[in-house]
PDB file of C-alpha atoms in Angstrom:
ATOM      1  CA  MET A  25      40.606  22.150 -30.364  1.00 46.00           C
ATOM      2  CA  ALA A  26      39.657  23.460 -26.942  1.00 45.00           C
ATOM      3  CA  SER A  27      36.101  23.091 -27.542  1.00 44.00           C
ATOM      4  CA  LYS A  28      36.589  19.455 -28.069  1.00 46.00           C
ATOM      5  CA  ASP A  29      37.697  18.821 -24.679  1.00 47.00           C
ATOM      6  CA  ILE A  30      34.496  20.216 -23.083  1.00 44.00           C
ATOM      7  CA  ARG A  31      32.228  17.736 -22.320  1.00 45.00           C
ATOM      8  CA  SER A  32      28.493  17.660 -21.326  1.00 44.00           C
ATOM      9  CA  GLU A  33      26.805  16.607 -18.328  1.00 47.00           C
ATOM     10  CA  PRO A  34      24.752  13.384 -19.399  1.00 44.00           C
ATOM     11  CA  GLN A  35      21.085  13.839 -19.794  1.00 47.00           C
ATOM     12  CA  TRP A  36      19.070  11.828 -17.971  1.00 42.00           C
ATOM     13  CA  VAL A  37      15.472  10.796 -19.624  1.00 41.00           C
ATOM     14  CA  THR A  38      12.394  10.105 -18.320  1.00 44.00           C
ATOM     15  CA  PRO A  39       9.874   7.497 -19.207  1.00 49.00           C
ATOM     16  CA  SER A  40       7.324  10.480 -20.050  1.00 50.00           C
ATOM     17  CA  SER A  41       9.671  11.922 -22.232  1.00 49.00           C
ATOM     18  CA  ASN A  42       8.283  13.085 -25.798  1.00 52.00           C
ATOM     19  CA  GLN A  43      11.539  12.373 -27.580  1.00 54.00           C
ATOM     20  CA  ASN A  44      10.710  10.538 -31.162  1.00 57.00           C
ATOM     21  CA  ILE A  45       6.935  11.511 -31.150  1.00 55.00           C
ATOM     22  CA  PRO A  46       5.577  13.508 -34.038  1.00 59.00           C
ATOM     23  CA  PRO A  47       4.788  17.242 -32.775  1.00 56.00           C
ATOM     24  CA  ASP A  48       1.123  16.293 -33.890  1.00 65.00           C
ATOM     25  CA  TYR A  49       0.775  12.923 -32.364  1.00 68.00           C
ATOM     26  CA  GLY A  50      -0.670  14.736 -29.195  1.00 70.00           C
ATOM     27  CA  ALA A  51      -3.525  16.229 -30.931  1.00 79.00           C
ATOM     28  CA  ILE A  52      -4.505  13.003 -33.197  1.00 81.00           C
ATOM     29  CA  ALA A  53      -4.281  11.285 -30.138  1.00 75.00           C
ATOM     30  CA  LYS A  54      -7.144  13.493 -28.406  1.00 78.00           C
ATOM     31  CA  ILE A  55      -9.472  13.629 -31.382  1.00 83.00           C
ATOM     32  CA  PHE A  56      -9.222   9.954 -31.596  1.00 81.00           C
ATOM     33  CA  ALA A  57     -10.014   9.467 -27.693  1.00 79.00           C
ATOM     34  CA  TYR A  58     -13.126  12.030 -28.177  1.00 82.00           C
ATOM     35  CA  ALA A  59     -13.982  10.067 -30.956  1.00 86.00           C
ATOM     36  CA  LEU A  60     -13.797   6.696 -28.938  1.00 85.00           C
ATOM     37  CA  ILE A  61     -16.092   8.717 -26.296  1.00 84.00           C
ATOM     38  CA  VAL A  62     -18.554   9.815 -28.786  1.00 88.00           C
ATOM     39  CA  LEU A  63     -19.018   6.783 -30.582  1.00 91.00           C
ATOM     40  CA  SER A  64     -19.287   4.558 -27.270  1.00 87.00           C
ATOM     41  CA  TRP A  65     -22.545   7.356 -26.078  1.00 88.00           C
ATOM     42  CA  ILE A  66     -24.361   6.593 -29.235  1.00 91.00           C
ATOM     43  CA  LEU A  67     -24.015   2.877 -28.496  1.00 91.00           C
ATOM     44  CA  ILE A  68     -25.144   2.883 -24.906  1.00 89.00           C
ATOM     45  CA  ILE A  69     -28.022   5.147 -26.172  1.00 89.00           C
ATOM     46  CA  CYS A  70     -29.060   2.834 -29.079  1.00 91.00           C
ATOM     47  CA  THR A  71     -28.819  -0.212 -26.792  1.00 88.00           C
ATOM     48  CA  PHE A  72     -30.919   1.933 -23.616  1.00 88.00           C
ATOM     49  CA  PRO A  73     -32.006   0.335 -21.300  1.00 86.00           C
ATOM     50  CA  PHE A  74     -30.194  -2.784 -21.568  1.00 87.00           C
ATOM     51  CA  SER A  75     -27.017  -0.996 -21.082  1.00 85.00           C
ATOM     52  CA  MET A  76     -27.657   0.339 -17.874  1.00 89.00           C
ATOM     53  CA  CYS A  77     -27.004  -3.323 -16.849  1.00 88.00           C
ATOM     54  CA  VAL A  78     -23.355  -3.035 -17.423  1.00 88.00           C
ATOM     55  CA  CYS A  79     -23.204   0.659 -16.922  1.00 90.00           C
ATOM     56  CA  ILE A  80     -24.808   1.361 -13.822  1.00 91.00           C
ATOM     57  CA  LYS A  81     -22.686   0.287 -10.636  1.00 92.00           C
ATOM     58  CA  VAL A  82     -23.717   0.671  -6.754  1.00 92.00           C
ATOM     59  CA  ILE A  83     -20.949   1.544  -4.495  1.00 93.00           C
ATOM     60  CA  LYS A  84     -21.698   0.603  -0.942  1.00 93.00           C
ATOM     61  CA  GLY A  85     -21.073   3.339   1.966  1.00 92.00           C
ATOM     62  CA  TYR A  86     -17.571   2.193   3.065  1.00 93.00           C
ATOM     63  CA  GLU A  87     -16.247   1.915  -0.199  1.00 94.00           C
ATOM     64  CA  ARG A  88     -15.083   4.490  -3.184  1.00 94.00           C
ATOM     65  CA  VAL A  89     -14.103   3.943  -7.085  1.00 94.00           C
ATOM     66  CA  VAL A  90     -11.378   5.692  -8.927  1.00 93.00           C
ATOM     67  CA  ILE A  91     -11.981   5.784 -12.777  1.00 92.00           C
ATOM     68  CA  LEU A  92      -9.785   5.815 -15.540  1.00 90.00           C
ATOM     69  CA  ARG A  93     -11.540   7.154 -18.537  1.00 88.00           C
ATOM     70  CA  ILE A  94      -8.811   5.989 -21.596  1.00 85.00           C
ATOM     71  CA  GLY A  95      -6.094   5.673 -19.355  1.00 83.00           C
ATOM     72  CA  ARG A  96      -6.160   9.016 -17.446  1.00 85.00           C
ATOM     73  CA  LEU A  97      -7.912   9.884 -14.189  1.00 87.00           C
ATOM     74  CA  VAL A  98     -11.502  11.518 -14.696  1.00 84.00           C
ATOM     75  CA  PHE A  99     -12.120  14.687 -13.193  1.00 75.00           C
ATOM     76  CA  GLU A 100     -14.009  14.194 -10.306  1.00 74.00           C
ATOM     77  CA  GLY A 101     -11.131  11.487  -9.124  1.00 78.00           C
ATOM     78  CA  VAL A 102     -13.211   9.516  -6.627  1.00 88.00           C
ATOM     79  CA  ARG A 103     -16.871   8.611  -7.049  1.00 89.00           C
ATOM     80  CA  GLY A 104     -19.093   7.366  -4.388  1.00 86.00           C
ATOM     81  CA  PRO A 105     -20.959   6.096  -2.235  1.00 91.00           C
ATOM     82  CA  GLY A 106     -23.754   5.312  -4.384  1.00 92.00           C
ATOM     83  CA  ILE A 107     -24.777   4.493  -8.023  1.00 92.00           C
ATOM     84  CA  VAL A 108     -21.597   5.535 -10.084  1.00 92.00           C
ATOM     85  CA  PHE A 109     -21.915   5.428 -14.130  1.00 90.00           C
ATOM     86  CA  ILE A 110     -19.006   3.705 -15.775  1.00 91.00           C
ATOM     87  CA  ASN A 111     -18.756   3.776 -19.699  1.00 89.00           C
ATOM     88  CA  PRO A 112     -17.663   0.253 -20.387  1.00 89.00           C
ATOM     89  CA  PHE A 113     -16.134   1.353 -23.757  1.00 88.00           C
ATOM     90  CA  THR A 114     -13.770   3.505 -22.025  1.00 88.00           C
ATOM     91  CA  ASP A 115     -13.387   3.285 -18.410  1.00 88.00           C
ATOM     92  CA  THR A 116     -11.635   1.306 -16.287  1.00 89.00           C
ATOM     93  CA  TYR A 117     -12.809   1.450 -12.430  1.00 91.00           C
ATOM     94  CA  GLN A 118     -11.015  -0.310  -9.100  1.00 92.00           C
ATOM     95  CA  LYS A 119     -12.948  -0.504  -5.794  1.00 93.00           C
ATOM     96  CA  ILE A 120     -11.257   0.717  -3.020  1.00 94.00           C
ATOM     97  CA  ASP A 121     -12.188  -0.641   0.568  1.00 94.00           C
ATOM     98  CA  LEU A 122     -11.580   2.402   3.371  1.00 95.00           C
ATOM     99  CA  ARG A 123     -12.471  -0.331   6.050  1.00 95.00           C
ATOM    100  CA  VAL A 124      -9.418  -0.950   8.367  1.00 95.00           C
ATOM    101  CA  ILE A 125      -7.865  -3.831   7.656  1.00 95.00           C
ATOM    102  CA  SER A 126      -6.482  -6.371  10.755  1.00 94.00           C
ATOM    103  CA  TYR A 127      -3.079  -8.242   9.403  1.00 93.00           C
ATOM    104  CA  ALA A 128      -1.718 -11.031  11.927  1.00 92.00           C
ATOM    105  CA  VAL A 129       2.109 -11.101  11.028  1.00 89.00           C
ATOM    106  CA  PRO A 130       3.064 -14.771  10.710  1.00 86.00           C
ATOM    107  CA  ALA A 131       5.279 -15.687  13.144  1.00 84.00           C
ATOM    108  CA  GLN A 132       8.653 -13.980  12.853  1.00 79.00           C
ATOM    109  CA  GLU A 133      12.119 -15.433  13.572  1.00 82.00           C
ATOM    110  CA  ILE A 134      14.547 -12.207  14.808  1.00 82.00           C
ATOM    111  CA  LEU A 135      18.046 -12.256  15.876  1.00 81.00           C
ATOM    112  CA  SER A 136      18.236  -9.746  18.670  1.00 79.00           C
ATOM    113  CA  LYS A 137      21.040  -7.313  19.466  1.00 83.00           C
ATOM    114  CA  ASP A 138      22.830  -9.791  22.032  1.00 80.00           C
ATOM    115  CA  SER A 139      22.605 -12.785  19.386  1.00 79.00           C
ATOM    116  CA  VAL A 140      19.220 -14.475  21.114  1.00 80.00           C
ATOM    117  CA  THR A 141      16.381 -15.634  18.659  1.00 82.00           C
ATOM    118  CA  VAL A 142      13.164 -14.816  19.319  1.00 84.00           C
ATOM    119  CA  SER A 143      10.141 -15.502  17.646  1.00 83.00           C
ATOM    120  CA  LEU A 144       7.433 -12.515  17.380  1.00 83.00           C
ATOM    121  CA  ASN A 145       3.560 -12.900  16.825  1.00 86.00           C
ATOM    122  CA  ALA A 146       2.015  -9.225  15.770  1.00 89.00           C
ATOM    123  CA  VAL A 147      -1.320  -7.668  14.060  1.00 93.00           C
ATOM    124  CA  VAL A 148      -1.168  -4.480  12.608  1.00 94.00           C
ATOM    125  CA  TYR A 149      -4.442  -2.315  11.891  1.00 96.00           C
ATOM    126  CA  PHE A 150      -4.194   0.137   8.891  1.00 96.00           C
ATOM    127  CA  ARG A 151      -6.680   1.384   6.230  1.00 96.00           C
ATOM    128  CA  ILE A 152      -6.475   3.071   2.547  1.00 96.00           C
ATOM    129  CA  TYR A 153      -7.353   6.849   3.297  1.00 94.00           C
ATOM    130  CA  ASP A 154      -6.774   8.442  -0.601  1.00 93.00           C
ATOM    131  CA  PRO A 155      -7.926   5.614  -2.665  1.00 93.00           C
ATOM    132  CA  ILE A 156      -5.992   7.743  -5.932  1.00 93.00           C
ATOM    133  CA  ALA A 157      -3.205   7.235  -4.087  1.00 92.00           C
ATOM    134  CA  SER A 158      -3.259   3.648  -3.849  1.00 93.00           C
ATOM    135  CA  VAL A 159      -4.131   3.146  -7.238  1.00 92.00           C
ATOM    136  CA  ASN A 160      -1.731   5.025  -8.971  1.00 91.00           C
ATOM    137  CA  ASN A 161       1.476   5.124  -6.762  1.00 92.00           C
ATOM    138  CA  VAL A 162       1.446   1.169  -5.835  1.00 92.00           C
ATOM    139  CA  ALA A 163       0.372  -1.752  -7.655  1.00 91.00           C
ATOM    140  CA  ASP A 164      -1.222  -3.247  -4.539  1.00 91.00           C
ATOM    141  CA  ALA A 165      -1.490  -1.153  -1.483  1.00 93.00           C
ATOM    142  CA  ILE A 166      -2.590  -3.764   0.867  1.00 94.00           C
ATOM    143  CA  TYR A 167      -0.309  -6.526  -0.146  1.00 94.00           C
ATOM    144  CA  SER A 168       2.611  -4.032  -0.270  1.00 94.00           C
ATOM    145  CA  THR A 169       1.480  -2.686   3.457  1.00 94.00           C
ATOM    146  CA  LYS A 170       1.194  -6.678   4.325  1.00 93.00           C
ATOM    147  CA  PHE A 171       5.039  -7.058   3.151  1.00 92.00           C
ATOM    148  CA  LEU A 172       6.440  -4.015   4.578  1.00 93.00           C
ATOM    149  CA  ALA A 173       4.667  -4.567   8.082  1.00 91.00           C
ATOM    150  CA  GLN A 174       7.184  -7.712   8.640  1.00 89.00           C
ATOM    151  CA  THR A 175      10.093  -6.085   7.443  1.00 88.00           C
ATOM    152  CA  THR A 176       9.769  -3.620   9.741  1.00 88.00           C
ATOM    153  CA  LEU A 177       9.004  -5.039  12.661  1.00 86.00           C
ATOM    154  CA  ARG A 178      11.672  -7.346  12.070  1.00 85.00           C
ATOM    155  CA  ASN A 179      14.293  -4.633  11.916  1.00 85.00           C
ATOM    156  CA  ALA A 180      12.917  -2.993  14.743  1.00 83.00           C
ATOM    157  CA  LEU A 181      13.595  -5.712  17.177  1.00 83.00           C
ATOM    158  CA  SER A 182      17.123  -6.890  15.538  1.00 82.00           C
ATOM    159  CA  MET A 183      18.388  -3.372  16.533  1.00 85.00           C
ATOM    160  CA  LYS A 184      16.669  -4.099  20.731  1.00 84.00           C
ATOM    161  CA  THR A 185      18.553  -6.457  23.355  1.00 84.00           C
ATOM    162  CA  LEU A 186      16.247  -9.396  24.622  1.00 82.00           C
ATOM    163  CA  MET A 187      15.492  -7.465  27.555  1.00 83.00           C
ATOM    164  CA  GLU A 188      14.200  -4.337  25.800  1.00 83.00           C
ATOM    165  CA  ILE A 189      12.298  -6.768  23.659  1.00 82.00           C
ATOM    166  CA  LEU A 190      10.895  -7.851  26.286  1.00 82.00           C
ATOM    167  CA  THR A 191      10.117  -4.816  28.879  1.00 85.00           C
ATOM    168  CA  GLU A 192       9.441  -2.216  26.205  1.00 84.00           C
ATOM    169  CA  ARG A 193       6.790  -3.836  23.755  1.00 85.00           C
ATOM    170  CA  GLU A 194       4.451  -0.389  24.060  1.00 88.00           C
ATOM    171  CA  ALA A 195       7.405   1.584  22.551  1.00 87.00           C
ATOM    172  CA  ILE A 196       8.669  -0.994  20.114  1.00 86.00           C
ATOM    173  CA  ALA A 197       5.264  -1.054  18.805  1.00 88.00           C
ATOM    174  CA  GLN A 198       4.848   2.644  18.662  1.00 91.00           C
ATOM    175  CA  PHE A 199       7.574   2.803  16.842  1.00 89.00           C
ATOM    176  CA  GLY A 200       6.859   0.110  14.088  1.00 88.00           C
ATOM    177  CA  LYS A 201       3.888   2.273  13.573  1.00 92.00           C
ATOM    178  CA  THR A 202       6.399   5.283  13.089  1.00 92.00           C
ATOM    179  CA  ILE A 203       8.034   4.000  10.606  1.00 92.00           C
ATOM    180  CA  LEU A 204       5.198   2.013   9.066  1.00 93.00           C
ATOM    181  CA  ASN A 205       3.574   5.265   8.283  1.00 94.00           C
ATOM    182  CA  GLU A 206       6.603   7.124   6.691  1.00 92.00           C
ATOM    183  CA  GLY A 207       6.846   4.352   4.322  1.00 91.00           C
ATOM    184  CA  THR A 208       3.242   4.029   3.265  1.00 93.00           C
ATOM    185  CA  GLU A 209       2.249   7.670   3.297  1.00 92.00           C
ATOM    186  CA  HIS A 210       2.626   7.958  -0.312  1.00 93.00           C
ATOM    187  CA  TRP A 211       0.205   4.369  -0.987  1.00 94.00           C
ATOM    188  CA  GLY A 212      -2.276   6.262   0.568  1.00 94.00           C
ATOM    189  CA  VAL A 213      -2.365   4.175   3.525  1.00 95.00           C
ATOM    190  CA  LYS A 214      -2.448   4.737   7.251  1.00 95.00           C
ATOM    191  CA  VAL A 215      -1.759   2.426   9.786  1.00 94.00           C
ATOM    192  CA  GLU A 216      -3.716   3.041  12.814  1.00 94.00           C
ATOM    193  CA  ARG A 217      -2.286   0.462  15.221  1.00 93.00           C
ATOM    194  CA  VAL A 218       0.821  -1.840  15.704  1.00 92.00           C
ATOM    195  CA  GLU A 219       0.390  -4.571  18.377  1.00 89.00           C
ATOM    196  CA  ILE A 220       3.021  -7.626  19.751  1.00 86.00           C
ATOM    197  CA  ASN A 221       0.547 -10.077  21.431  1.00 83.00           C
ATOM    198  CA  ASP A 222       3.533 -12.864  21.941  1.00 80.00           C
ATOM    199  CA  ILE A 223       7.525 -12.946  21.826  1.00 79.00           C
ATOM    200  CA  ARG A 224       8.537 -16.691  22.778  1.00 80.00           C
ATOM    201  CA  LEU A 225      11.783 -17.518  23.415  1.00 73.00           C
ATOM    202  CA  PRO A 226      13.831 -20.473  22.503  1.00 64.00           C
ATOM    203  CA  GLN A 227      12.979 -23.681  24.999  1.00 63.00           C
ATOM    204  CA  GLN A 228      16.630 -24.124  25.959  1.00 60.00           C
ATOM    205  CA  LEU A 229      16.880 -20.285  27.412  1.00 60.00           C
ATOM    206  CA  THR A 230      13.424 -20.763  28.686  1.00 59.00           C
ATOM    207  CA  ARG A 231      14.475 -23.721  30.816  1.00 57.00           C
ATOM    208  CA  ALA A 232      18.066 -22.080  32.068  1.00 57.00           C
ATOM    209  CA  LEU A 233      15.472 -19.172  32.882  1.00 56.00           C
ATOM    210  CA  ALA A 234      13.096 -21.201  35.001  1.00 56.00           C
ATOM    211  CA  ALA A 235      16.240 -22.894  36.774  1.00 56.00           C
ATOM    212  CA  GLU A 236      17.662 -20.161  37.490  1.00 56.00           C
ATOM    213  CA  GLY A 237      14.738 -18.788  39.185  1.00 54.00           C
ATOM    214  CA  GLU A 238      14.069 -21.754  41.235  1.00 54.00           C
ATOM    215  CA  LYS A 239      17.848 -21.710  42.857  1.00 58.00           C
ATOM    216  CA  LYS A 240      16.909 -18.089  44.018  1.00 57.00           C
ATOM    217  CA  PRO A 241      16.301 -18.339  47.920  1.00 55.00           C
ATOM    218  CA  LEU A 242      12.654 -17.258  48.769  1.00 50.00           C
ATOM    219  CA  VAL A 243      12.536 -13.982  50.725  1.00 50.00           C
ATOM    220  CA  HIS A 244      10.441 -14.075  53.713  1.00 50.00           C
TER     221      HIS A 244
END
């Protein structure tokens, strides 16, 4: 039959699909969650004032805290600075430092476009500007940014010749900053500055350039 020849397109299922879940599961989960919150508050009140030792957190001026209550982001989103109340039975929280972080990129051995191996030392300055994105969108925003900085600078320099690397440091640093900001935007991270400190050439090439310089006659 003609109907048997018609093939439907594959249906992709996301991890958040509700297939194979009873219709009333969501309602039961909400009731249980509210009951757990009420019981935890009763326990906190019964053990007052001793419970305040674990419920009250002091957040510094350069910090913010992201709170998840029974796995869900609380309505206020980000809290702090100052005194923040945490329910130890239902809340999990993570402190986020908003200060600028300076990261000294380890020496990178890079093969330039004209097949010359150079060693690069650089420093990347970045900060977290969106605490919620840094918690929800990436496992470790700081570590991920550091790792991305290494690979980005390596790739940026591999597209340049040796002469371009030596004469266009500022342009290369600006290009690396732009690429890093594009990659870290969804992580809540802002790259403030990229500085290329030192570019080292192989010893043989350095000696050859020095010998070539000595051979040139002095111009009076």
